[in-house]
Tab-separated table of C-alpha atoms (C1' of nucleotides) in Angstrom:
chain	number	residue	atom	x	y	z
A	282	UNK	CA	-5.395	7.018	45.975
A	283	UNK	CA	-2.891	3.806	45.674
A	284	UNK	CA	-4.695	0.685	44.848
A	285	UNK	CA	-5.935	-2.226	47.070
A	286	UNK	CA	-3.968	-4.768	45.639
A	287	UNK	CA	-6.999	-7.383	46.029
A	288	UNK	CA	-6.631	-10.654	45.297
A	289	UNK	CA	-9.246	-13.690	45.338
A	290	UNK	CA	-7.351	-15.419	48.213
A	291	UNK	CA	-7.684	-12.162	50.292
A	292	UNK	CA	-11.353	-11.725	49.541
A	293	UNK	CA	-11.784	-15.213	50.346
A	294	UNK	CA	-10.157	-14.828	53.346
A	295	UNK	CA	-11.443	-11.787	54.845
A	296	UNK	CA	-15.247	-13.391	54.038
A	297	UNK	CA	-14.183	-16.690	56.049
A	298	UNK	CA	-13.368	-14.256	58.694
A	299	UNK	CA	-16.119	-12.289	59.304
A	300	UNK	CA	-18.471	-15.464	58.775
A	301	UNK	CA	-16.969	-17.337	61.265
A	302	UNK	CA	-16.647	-14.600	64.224
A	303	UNK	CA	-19.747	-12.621	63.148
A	304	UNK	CA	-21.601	-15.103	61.535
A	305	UNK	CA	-22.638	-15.787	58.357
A	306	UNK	CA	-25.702	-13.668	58.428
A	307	UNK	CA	-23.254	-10.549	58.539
A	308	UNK	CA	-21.335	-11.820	55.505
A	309	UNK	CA	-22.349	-9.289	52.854
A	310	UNK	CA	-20.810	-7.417	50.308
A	311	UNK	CA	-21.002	-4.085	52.240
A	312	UNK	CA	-19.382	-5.653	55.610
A	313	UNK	CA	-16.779	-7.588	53.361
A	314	UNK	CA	-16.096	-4.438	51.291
A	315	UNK	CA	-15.679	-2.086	54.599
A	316	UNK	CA	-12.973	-4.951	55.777
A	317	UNK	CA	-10.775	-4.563	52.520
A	318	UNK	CA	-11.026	-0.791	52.516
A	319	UNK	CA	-13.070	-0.604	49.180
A	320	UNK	CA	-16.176	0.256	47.740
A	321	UNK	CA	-18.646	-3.106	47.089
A	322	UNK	CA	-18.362	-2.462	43.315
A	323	UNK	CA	-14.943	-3.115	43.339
A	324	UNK	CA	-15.290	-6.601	44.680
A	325	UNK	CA	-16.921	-7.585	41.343
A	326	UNK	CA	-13.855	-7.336	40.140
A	327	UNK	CA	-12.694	-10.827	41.946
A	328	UNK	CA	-16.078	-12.515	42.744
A	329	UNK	CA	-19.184	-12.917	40.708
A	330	UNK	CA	-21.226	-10.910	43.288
A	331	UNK	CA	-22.875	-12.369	46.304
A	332	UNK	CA	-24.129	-15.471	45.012
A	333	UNK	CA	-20.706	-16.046	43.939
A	334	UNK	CA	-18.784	-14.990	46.832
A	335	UNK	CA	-20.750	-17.375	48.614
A	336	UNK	CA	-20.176	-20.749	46.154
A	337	UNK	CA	-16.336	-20.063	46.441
A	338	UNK	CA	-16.651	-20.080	50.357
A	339	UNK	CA	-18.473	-22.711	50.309
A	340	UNK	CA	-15.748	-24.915	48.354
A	341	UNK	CA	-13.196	-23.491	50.395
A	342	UNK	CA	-14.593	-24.452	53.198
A	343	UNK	CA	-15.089	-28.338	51.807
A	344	UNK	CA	-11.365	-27.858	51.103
A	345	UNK	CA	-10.278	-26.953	54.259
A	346	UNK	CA	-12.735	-29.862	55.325
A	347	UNK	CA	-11.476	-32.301	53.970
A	348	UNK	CA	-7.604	-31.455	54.653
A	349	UNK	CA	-7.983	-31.105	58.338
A	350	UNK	CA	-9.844	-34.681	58.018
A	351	UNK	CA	-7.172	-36.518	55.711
A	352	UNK	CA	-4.329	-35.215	58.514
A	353	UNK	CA	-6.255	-36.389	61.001
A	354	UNK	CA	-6.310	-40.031	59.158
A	355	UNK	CA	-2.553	-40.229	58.274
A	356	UNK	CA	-0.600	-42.912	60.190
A	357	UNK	CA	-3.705	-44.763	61.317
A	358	UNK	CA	-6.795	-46.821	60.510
A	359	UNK	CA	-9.391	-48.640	61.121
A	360	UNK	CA	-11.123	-47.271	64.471
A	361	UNK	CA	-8.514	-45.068	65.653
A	362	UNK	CA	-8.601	-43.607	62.105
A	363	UNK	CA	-12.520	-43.349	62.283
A	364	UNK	CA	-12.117	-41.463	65.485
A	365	UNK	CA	-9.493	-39.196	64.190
A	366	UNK	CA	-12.176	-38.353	60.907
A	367	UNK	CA	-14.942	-38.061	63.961
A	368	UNK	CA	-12.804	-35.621	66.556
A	369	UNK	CA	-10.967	-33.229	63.215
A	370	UNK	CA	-14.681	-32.792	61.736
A	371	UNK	CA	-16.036	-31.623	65.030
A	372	UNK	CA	-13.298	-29.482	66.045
A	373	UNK	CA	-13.488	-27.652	62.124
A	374	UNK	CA	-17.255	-26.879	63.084
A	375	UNK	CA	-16.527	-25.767	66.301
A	376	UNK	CA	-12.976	-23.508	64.944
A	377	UNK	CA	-14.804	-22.305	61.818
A	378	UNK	CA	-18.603	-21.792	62.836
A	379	UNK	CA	-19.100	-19.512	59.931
A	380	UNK	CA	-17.278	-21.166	57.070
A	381	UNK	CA	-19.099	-24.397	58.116
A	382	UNK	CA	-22.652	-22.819	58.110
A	383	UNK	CA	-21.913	-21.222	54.609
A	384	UNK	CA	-21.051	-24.489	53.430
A	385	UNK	CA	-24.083	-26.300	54.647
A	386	UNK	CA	-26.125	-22.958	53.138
A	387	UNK	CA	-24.716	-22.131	49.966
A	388	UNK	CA	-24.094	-25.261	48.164
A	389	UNK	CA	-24.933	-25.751	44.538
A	390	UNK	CA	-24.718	-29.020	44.167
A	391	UNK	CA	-25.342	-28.375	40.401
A	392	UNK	CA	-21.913	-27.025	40.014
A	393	UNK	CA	-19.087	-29.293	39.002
A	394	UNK	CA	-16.574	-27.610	40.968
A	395	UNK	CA	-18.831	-27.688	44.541
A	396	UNK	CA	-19.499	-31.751	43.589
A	397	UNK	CA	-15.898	-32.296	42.884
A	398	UNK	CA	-14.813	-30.810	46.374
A	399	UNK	CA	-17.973	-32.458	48.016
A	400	UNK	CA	-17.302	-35.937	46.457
A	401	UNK	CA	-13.239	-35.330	48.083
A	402	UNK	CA	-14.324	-35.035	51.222
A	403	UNK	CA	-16.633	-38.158	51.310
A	404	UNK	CA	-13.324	-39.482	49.420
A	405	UNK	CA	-11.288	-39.915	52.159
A	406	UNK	CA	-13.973	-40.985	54.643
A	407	UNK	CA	-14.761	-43.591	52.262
A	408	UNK	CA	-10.986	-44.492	52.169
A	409	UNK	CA	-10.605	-45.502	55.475
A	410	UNK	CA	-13.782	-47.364	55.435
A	411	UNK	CA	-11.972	-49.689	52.971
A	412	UNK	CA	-9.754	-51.124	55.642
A	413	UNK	CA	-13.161	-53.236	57.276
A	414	UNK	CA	-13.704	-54.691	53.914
A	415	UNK	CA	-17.107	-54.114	53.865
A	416	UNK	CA	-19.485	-54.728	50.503
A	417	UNK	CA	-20.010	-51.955	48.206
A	418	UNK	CA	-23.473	-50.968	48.927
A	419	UNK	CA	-23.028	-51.613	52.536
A	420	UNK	CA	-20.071	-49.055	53.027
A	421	UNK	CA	-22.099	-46.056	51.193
A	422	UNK	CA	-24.505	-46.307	53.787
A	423	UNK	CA	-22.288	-46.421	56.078
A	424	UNK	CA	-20.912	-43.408	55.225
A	425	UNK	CA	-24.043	-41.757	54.777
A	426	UNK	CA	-24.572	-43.018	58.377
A	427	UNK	CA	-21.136	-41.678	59.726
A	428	UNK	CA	-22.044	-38.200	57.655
A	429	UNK	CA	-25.054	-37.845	59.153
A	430	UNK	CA	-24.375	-38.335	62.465
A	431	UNK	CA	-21.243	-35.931	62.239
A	432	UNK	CA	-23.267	-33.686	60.650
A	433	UNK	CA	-25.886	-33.366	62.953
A	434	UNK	CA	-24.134	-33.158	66.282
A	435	UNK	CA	-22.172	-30.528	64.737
A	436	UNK	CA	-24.561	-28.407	63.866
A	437	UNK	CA	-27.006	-28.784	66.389
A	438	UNK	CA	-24.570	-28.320	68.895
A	439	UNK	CA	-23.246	-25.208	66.979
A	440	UNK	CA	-26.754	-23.653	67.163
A	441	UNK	CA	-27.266	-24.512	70.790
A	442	UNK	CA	-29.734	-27.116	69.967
A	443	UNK	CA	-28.179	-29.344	73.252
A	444	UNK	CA	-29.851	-27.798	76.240
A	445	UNK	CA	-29.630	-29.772	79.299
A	446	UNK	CA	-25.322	-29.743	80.480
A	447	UNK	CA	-24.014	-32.528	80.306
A	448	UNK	CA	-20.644	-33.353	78.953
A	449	UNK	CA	-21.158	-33.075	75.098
A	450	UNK	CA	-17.955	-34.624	73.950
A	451	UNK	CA	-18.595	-37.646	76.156
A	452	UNK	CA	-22.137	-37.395	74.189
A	453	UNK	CA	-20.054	-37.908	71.003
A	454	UNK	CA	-17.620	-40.845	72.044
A	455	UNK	CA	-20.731	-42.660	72.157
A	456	UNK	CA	-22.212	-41.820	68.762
A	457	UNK	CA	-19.023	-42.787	67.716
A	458	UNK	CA	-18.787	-45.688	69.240
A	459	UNK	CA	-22.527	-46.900	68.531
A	460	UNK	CA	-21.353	-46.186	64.756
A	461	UNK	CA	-17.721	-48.316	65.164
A	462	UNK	CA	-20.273	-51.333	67.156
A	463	UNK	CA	-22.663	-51.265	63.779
A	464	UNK	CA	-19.577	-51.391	61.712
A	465	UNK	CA	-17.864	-54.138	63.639
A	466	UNK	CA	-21.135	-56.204	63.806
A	467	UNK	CA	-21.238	-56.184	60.113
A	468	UNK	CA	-17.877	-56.725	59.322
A	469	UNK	CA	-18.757	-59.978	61.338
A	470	UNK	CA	-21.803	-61.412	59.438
A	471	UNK	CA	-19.523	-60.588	56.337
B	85	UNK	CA	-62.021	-1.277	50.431
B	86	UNK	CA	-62.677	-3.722	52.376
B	87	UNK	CA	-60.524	-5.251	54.830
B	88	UNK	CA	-58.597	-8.151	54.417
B	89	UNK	CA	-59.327	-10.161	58.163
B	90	UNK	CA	-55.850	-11.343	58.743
B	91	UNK	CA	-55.193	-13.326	61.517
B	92	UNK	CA	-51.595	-14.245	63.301
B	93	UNK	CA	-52.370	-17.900	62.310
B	94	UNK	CA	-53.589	-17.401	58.686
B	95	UNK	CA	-50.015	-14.929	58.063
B	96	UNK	CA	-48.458	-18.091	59.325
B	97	UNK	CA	-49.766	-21.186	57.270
B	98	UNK	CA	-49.562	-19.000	54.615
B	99	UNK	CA	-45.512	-18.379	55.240
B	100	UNK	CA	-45.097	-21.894	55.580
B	101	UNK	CA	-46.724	-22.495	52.437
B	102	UNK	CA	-44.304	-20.005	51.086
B	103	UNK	CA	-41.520	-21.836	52.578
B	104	UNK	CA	-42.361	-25.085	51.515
B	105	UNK	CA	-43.074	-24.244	47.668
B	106	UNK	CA	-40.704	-21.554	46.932
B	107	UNK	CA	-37.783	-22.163	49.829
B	108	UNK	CA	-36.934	-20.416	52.746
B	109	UNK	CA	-34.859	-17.543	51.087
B	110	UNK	CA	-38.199	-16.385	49.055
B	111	UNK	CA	-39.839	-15.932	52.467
B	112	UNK	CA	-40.326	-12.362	52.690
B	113	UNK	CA	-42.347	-9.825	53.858
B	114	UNK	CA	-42.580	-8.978	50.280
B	115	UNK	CA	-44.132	-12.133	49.203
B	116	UNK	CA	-45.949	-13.200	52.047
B	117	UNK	CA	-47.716	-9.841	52.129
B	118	UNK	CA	-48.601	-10.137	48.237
B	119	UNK	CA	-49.657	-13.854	48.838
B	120	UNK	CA	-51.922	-12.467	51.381
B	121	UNK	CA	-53.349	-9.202	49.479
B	122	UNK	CA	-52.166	-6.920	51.419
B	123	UNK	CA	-49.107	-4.077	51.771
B	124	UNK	CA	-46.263	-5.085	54.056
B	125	UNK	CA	-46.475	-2.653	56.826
B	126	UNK	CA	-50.050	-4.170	57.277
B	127	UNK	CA	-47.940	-7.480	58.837
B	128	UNK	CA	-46.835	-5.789	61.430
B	129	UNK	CA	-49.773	-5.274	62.945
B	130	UNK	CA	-49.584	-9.158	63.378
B	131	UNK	CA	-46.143	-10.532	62.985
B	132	UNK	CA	-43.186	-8.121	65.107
B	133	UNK	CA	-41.209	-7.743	61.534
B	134	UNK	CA	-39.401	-10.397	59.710
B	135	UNK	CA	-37.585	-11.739	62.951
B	136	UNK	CA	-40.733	-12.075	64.383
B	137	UNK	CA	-42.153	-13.986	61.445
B	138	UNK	CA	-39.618	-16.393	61.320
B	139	UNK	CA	-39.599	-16.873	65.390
B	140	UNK	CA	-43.401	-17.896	64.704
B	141	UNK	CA	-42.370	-20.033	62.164
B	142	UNK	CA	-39.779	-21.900	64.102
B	143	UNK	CA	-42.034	-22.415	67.357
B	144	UNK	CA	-44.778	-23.416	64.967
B	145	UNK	CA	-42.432	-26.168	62.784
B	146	UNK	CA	-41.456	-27.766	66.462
B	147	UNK	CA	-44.708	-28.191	67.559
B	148	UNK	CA	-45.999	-29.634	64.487
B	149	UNK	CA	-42.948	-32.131	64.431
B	150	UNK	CA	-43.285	-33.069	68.219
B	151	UNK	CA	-47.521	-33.400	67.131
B	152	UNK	CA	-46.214	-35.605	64.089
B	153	UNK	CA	-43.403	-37.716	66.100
B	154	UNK	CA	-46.156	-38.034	68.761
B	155	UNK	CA	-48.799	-39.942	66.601
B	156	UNK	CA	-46.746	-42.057	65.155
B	157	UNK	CA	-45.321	-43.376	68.664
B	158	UNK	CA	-49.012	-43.800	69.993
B	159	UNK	CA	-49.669	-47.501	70.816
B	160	UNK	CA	-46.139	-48.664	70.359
B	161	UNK	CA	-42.843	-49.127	72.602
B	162	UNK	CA	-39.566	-49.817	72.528
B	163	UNK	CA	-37.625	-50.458	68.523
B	164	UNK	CA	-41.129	-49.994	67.077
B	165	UNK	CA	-41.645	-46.943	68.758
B	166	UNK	CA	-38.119	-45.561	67.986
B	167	UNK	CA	-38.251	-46.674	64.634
B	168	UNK	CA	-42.035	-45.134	64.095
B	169	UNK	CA	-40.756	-41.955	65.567
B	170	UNK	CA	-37.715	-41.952	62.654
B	171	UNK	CA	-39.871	-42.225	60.076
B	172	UNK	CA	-42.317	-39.473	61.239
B	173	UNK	CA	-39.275	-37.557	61.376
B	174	UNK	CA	-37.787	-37.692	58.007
B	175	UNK	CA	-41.158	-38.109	56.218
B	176	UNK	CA	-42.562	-34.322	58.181
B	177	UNK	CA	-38.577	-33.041	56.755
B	178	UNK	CA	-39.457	-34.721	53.421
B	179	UNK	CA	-43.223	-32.569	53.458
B	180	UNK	CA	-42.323	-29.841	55.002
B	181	UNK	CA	-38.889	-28.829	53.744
B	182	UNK	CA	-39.237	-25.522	54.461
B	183	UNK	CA	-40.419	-25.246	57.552
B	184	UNK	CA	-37.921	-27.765	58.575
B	185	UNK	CA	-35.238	-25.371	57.419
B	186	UNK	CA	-36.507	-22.276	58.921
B	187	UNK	CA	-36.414	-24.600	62.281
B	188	UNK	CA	-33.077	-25.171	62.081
B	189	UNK	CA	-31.861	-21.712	60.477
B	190	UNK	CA	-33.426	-19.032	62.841
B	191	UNK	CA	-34.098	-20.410	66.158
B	192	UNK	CA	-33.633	-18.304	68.965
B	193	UNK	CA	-32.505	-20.547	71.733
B	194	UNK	CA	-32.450	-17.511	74.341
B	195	UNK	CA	-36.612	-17.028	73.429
B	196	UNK	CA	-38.506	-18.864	76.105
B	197	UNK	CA	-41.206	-19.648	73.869
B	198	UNK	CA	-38.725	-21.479	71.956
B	199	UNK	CA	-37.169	-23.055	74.208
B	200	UNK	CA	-40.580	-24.526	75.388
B	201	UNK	CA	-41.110	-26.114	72.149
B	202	UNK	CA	-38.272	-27.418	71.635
B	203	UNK	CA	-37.860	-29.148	74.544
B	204	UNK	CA	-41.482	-30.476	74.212
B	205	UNK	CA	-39.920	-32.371	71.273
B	206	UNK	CA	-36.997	-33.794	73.008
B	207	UNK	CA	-39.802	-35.064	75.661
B	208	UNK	CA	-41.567	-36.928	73.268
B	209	UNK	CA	-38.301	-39.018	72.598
B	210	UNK	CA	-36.989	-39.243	76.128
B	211	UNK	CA	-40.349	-40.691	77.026
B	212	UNK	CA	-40.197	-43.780	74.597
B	213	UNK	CA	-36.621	-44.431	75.447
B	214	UNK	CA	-37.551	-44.489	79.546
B	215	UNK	CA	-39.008	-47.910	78.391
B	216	UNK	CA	-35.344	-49.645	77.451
B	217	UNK	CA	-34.576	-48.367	82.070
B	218	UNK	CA	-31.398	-46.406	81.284
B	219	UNK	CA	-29.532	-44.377	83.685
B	220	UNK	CA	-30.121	-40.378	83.220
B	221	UNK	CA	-26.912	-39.743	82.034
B	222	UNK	CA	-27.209	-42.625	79.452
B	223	UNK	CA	-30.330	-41.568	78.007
B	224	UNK	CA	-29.198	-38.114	77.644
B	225	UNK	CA	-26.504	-39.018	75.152
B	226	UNK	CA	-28.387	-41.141	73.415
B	227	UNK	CA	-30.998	-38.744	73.097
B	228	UNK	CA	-28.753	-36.807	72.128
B	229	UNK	CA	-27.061	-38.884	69.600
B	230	UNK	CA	-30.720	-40.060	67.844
B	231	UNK	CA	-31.271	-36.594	67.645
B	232	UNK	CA	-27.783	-36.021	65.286
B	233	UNK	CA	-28.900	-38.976	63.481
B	234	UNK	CA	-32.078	-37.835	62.592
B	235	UNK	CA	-31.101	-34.494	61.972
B	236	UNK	CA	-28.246	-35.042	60.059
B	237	UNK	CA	-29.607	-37.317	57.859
B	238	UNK	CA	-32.683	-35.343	56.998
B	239	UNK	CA	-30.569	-32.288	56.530
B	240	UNK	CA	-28.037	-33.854	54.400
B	241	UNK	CA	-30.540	-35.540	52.210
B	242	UNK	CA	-32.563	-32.264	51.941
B	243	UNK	CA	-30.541	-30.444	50.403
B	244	UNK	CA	-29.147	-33.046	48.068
B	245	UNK	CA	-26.061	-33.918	49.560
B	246	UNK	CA	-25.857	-37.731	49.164
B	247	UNK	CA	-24.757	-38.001	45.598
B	248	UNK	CA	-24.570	-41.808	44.739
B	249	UNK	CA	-28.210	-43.190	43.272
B	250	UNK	CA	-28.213	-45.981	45.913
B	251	UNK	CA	-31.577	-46.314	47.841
B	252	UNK	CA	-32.124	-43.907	50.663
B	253	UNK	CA	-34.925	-45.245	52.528
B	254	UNK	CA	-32.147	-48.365	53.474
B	255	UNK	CA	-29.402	-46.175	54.075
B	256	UNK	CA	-32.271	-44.670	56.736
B	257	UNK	CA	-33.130	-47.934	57.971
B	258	UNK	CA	-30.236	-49.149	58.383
B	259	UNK	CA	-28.282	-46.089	60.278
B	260	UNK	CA	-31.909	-46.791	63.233
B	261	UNK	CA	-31.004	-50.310	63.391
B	262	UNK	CA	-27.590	-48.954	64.262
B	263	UNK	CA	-28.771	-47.128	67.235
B	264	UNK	CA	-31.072	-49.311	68.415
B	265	UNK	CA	-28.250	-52.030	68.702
B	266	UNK	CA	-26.313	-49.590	70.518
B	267	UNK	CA	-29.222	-48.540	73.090
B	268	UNK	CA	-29.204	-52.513	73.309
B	269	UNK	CA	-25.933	-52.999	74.309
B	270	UNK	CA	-26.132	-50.148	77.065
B	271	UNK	CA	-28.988	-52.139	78.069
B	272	UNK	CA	-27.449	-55.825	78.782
B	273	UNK	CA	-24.453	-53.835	80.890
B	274	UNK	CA	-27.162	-52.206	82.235
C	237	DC	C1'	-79.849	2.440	66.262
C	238	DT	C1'	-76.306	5.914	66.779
C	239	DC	C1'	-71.987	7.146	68.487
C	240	DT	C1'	-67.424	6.072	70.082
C	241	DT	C1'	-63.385	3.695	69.987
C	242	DT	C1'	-59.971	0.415	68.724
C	243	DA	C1'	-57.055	-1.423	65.586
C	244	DA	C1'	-56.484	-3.144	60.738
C	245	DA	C1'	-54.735	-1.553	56.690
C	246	DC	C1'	-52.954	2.122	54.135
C	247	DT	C1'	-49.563	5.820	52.095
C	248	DA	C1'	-45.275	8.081	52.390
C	249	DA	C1'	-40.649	8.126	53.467
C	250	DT	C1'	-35.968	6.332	54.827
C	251	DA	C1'	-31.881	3.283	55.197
C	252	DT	C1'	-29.469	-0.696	53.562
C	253	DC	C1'	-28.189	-3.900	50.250
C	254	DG	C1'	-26.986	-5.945	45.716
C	255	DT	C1'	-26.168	-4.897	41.166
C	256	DT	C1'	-25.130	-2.576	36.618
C	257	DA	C1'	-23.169	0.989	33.739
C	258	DG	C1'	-19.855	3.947	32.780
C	259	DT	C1'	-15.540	6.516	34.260
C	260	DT	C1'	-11.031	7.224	36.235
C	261	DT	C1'	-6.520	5.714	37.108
C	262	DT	C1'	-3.038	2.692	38.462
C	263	DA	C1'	0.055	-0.781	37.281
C	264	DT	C1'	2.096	-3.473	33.757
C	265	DA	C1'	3.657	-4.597	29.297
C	266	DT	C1'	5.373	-2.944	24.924
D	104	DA	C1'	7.599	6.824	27.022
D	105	DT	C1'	3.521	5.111	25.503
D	106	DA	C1'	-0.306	1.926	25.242
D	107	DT	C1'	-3.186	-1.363	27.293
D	108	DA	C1'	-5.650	-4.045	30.606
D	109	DA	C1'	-8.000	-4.157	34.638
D	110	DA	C1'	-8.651	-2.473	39.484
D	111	DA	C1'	-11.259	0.639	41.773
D	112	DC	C1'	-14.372	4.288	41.658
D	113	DT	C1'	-18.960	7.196	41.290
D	114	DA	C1'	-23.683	7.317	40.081
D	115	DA	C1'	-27.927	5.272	39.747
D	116	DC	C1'	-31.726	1.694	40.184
D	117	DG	C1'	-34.644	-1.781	42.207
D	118	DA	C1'	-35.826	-4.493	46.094
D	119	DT	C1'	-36.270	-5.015	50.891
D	120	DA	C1'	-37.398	-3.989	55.832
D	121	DT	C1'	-38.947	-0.691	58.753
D	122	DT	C1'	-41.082	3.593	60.969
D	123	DA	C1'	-44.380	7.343	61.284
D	124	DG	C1'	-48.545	9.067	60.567
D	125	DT	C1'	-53.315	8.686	58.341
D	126	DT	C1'	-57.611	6.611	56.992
D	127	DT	C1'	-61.362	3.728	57.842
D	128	DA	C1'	-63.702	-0.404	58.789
D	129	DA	C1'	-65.510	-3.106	62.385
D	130	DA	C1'	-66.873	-3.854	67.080
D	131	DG	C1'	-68.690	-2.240	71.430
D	132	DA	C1'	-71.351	1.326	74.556
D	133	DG	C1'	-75.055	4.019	75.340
DNA sequence: CTCTTTAAACTAATATCGTTAGTTTTATAT
DNA sequence: ATATAAAACTAACGATATTAGTTTAAAGAG
């Protein structure tokens, strides 16, 4: 019987897979065991069982986040960058269902490592909010603001939650640009 | 032995209770069963199995959110009404955590029923906005859009997910007065 | 008031899953 | 060539959901 040859990257893998085209429901040790050809023991070898299986999708899936976001951003700023952030986020939720449930799921926010990728993500959101000047205070809830909305759309529209059809990514330019008005009219005040 | 007089709507404030206290993963048919005094095969005779449960529980958390967003809009229009309807919104999320999760988690959009009750909530919100005249389209994506803001937030907050100690309650405030100026500046173009 | 019937609740049993303990065996280093 | 570390395995346990079949309490019919 030659050996697997598992590594954490493949596990990792492999679980992003079947989360995102089965869903996240059929992510178990059993499924994800069956896909590498191995008995579920054996994946304790690479992954502190479920529980920890899930935390390292979960950061993986901030990672991943958070690159496709900071590509997105590169070269511009201001509103076209804030639309780039807006269009990259969406299109992760809608490429990568699965990974993006888990990571809204599984999070332990009491673990450094899941805070650390968290906080990167909101990193380079916050970075290109520095180009309106806007006060401290004022720009974390604007980013709250521009998380939540993201958020939101994403995942309702992910679960079906938007019935009636009618155009949904028109539906987002606007929440975009109700969010880029708010910004602009404070930027104005000072 | 005497019998234990369960009813389909006692099994089901006591699963929310469950829900609420001890979080949506420790809602089983384990624990609800022991809550209740009774074996778990006995819930079937009320509940169709654990999917069943939780499809009770998610038509049940929309109608008591549309009942909550409801009362708080009675009496007002326009901003106050929008804004009373927000904070009806997060404060039921901020109550009812559980329930709110098992909403969002294991809806079955395909379930009549469900469907039903969740667009009995989306009534409630199209009905105060008919007072700012939009067009159809236009109050669809804003619907939509309030919607992503409210659940988004709530969701994000929930679960811990805004790290920085700055007030949340403004952050709140401040992301309705940002969709209120927007549903005012589709007004003035008309 | 007695008898019948319906269904609430039970016991018993099964399949699946996660997990732990202990064993085998492959690859790698010495 | 041998020794070691760890990858993968088998075996076993506890928890869960679920089904089938049984008991029995409550409600209705006469």
């Amino acid at each position: 019987m030659p050996r697997a040859g598992l590594d954490t990257q493949t596990v990792l893998t492999a679980a992003a897979e079947i989360a995102d085209t089965k869903g996240v429901e059929e992510l178990t040790l059993a499924t994800l065991a069956q896909k590498l050809g191995v008995r579920s023991p054996s994946l304790y070898n690479h992954v502190h069982g479920l529980p920890g299986l899930r935390n390292k999708l979960v950061i993986y899936g901030m990672n991943q986040m958070r690159e496709a976001m900071a590509r997105a951003a590169i070269g511009k700023s201001k509103d076209e960058a804030v639309r780039a952030i807006a269009e990259a986020y969406l299109e992760f939720v809608r490429r990568h269902p699965g990974v993006y449930e888990a990571t809204n799921r599984y999070p332990d926010m009491n673990d450094p490592a899941v805070q650390k990728a968290a906080g990167e993500v909101v990193e380079v959101v916050i970075q290109v909010l520095q180009a309106y000047g806007l006060k401290d205070d004022t720009a974390i809830h604007i980013v709250r603001g521009f998380r939540s909305m993201l958020h939101g759309f994403a995942s309702i529209e992910q679960q079906g939650g938007f019935g009636i059809p009618l155009d949904l990514n028109e539906s987002f330019r606007m929440l975009v640009d109700t969010l880029l008005a708010g910004i602009h009219a404070l930027h104005e005040v000072k």
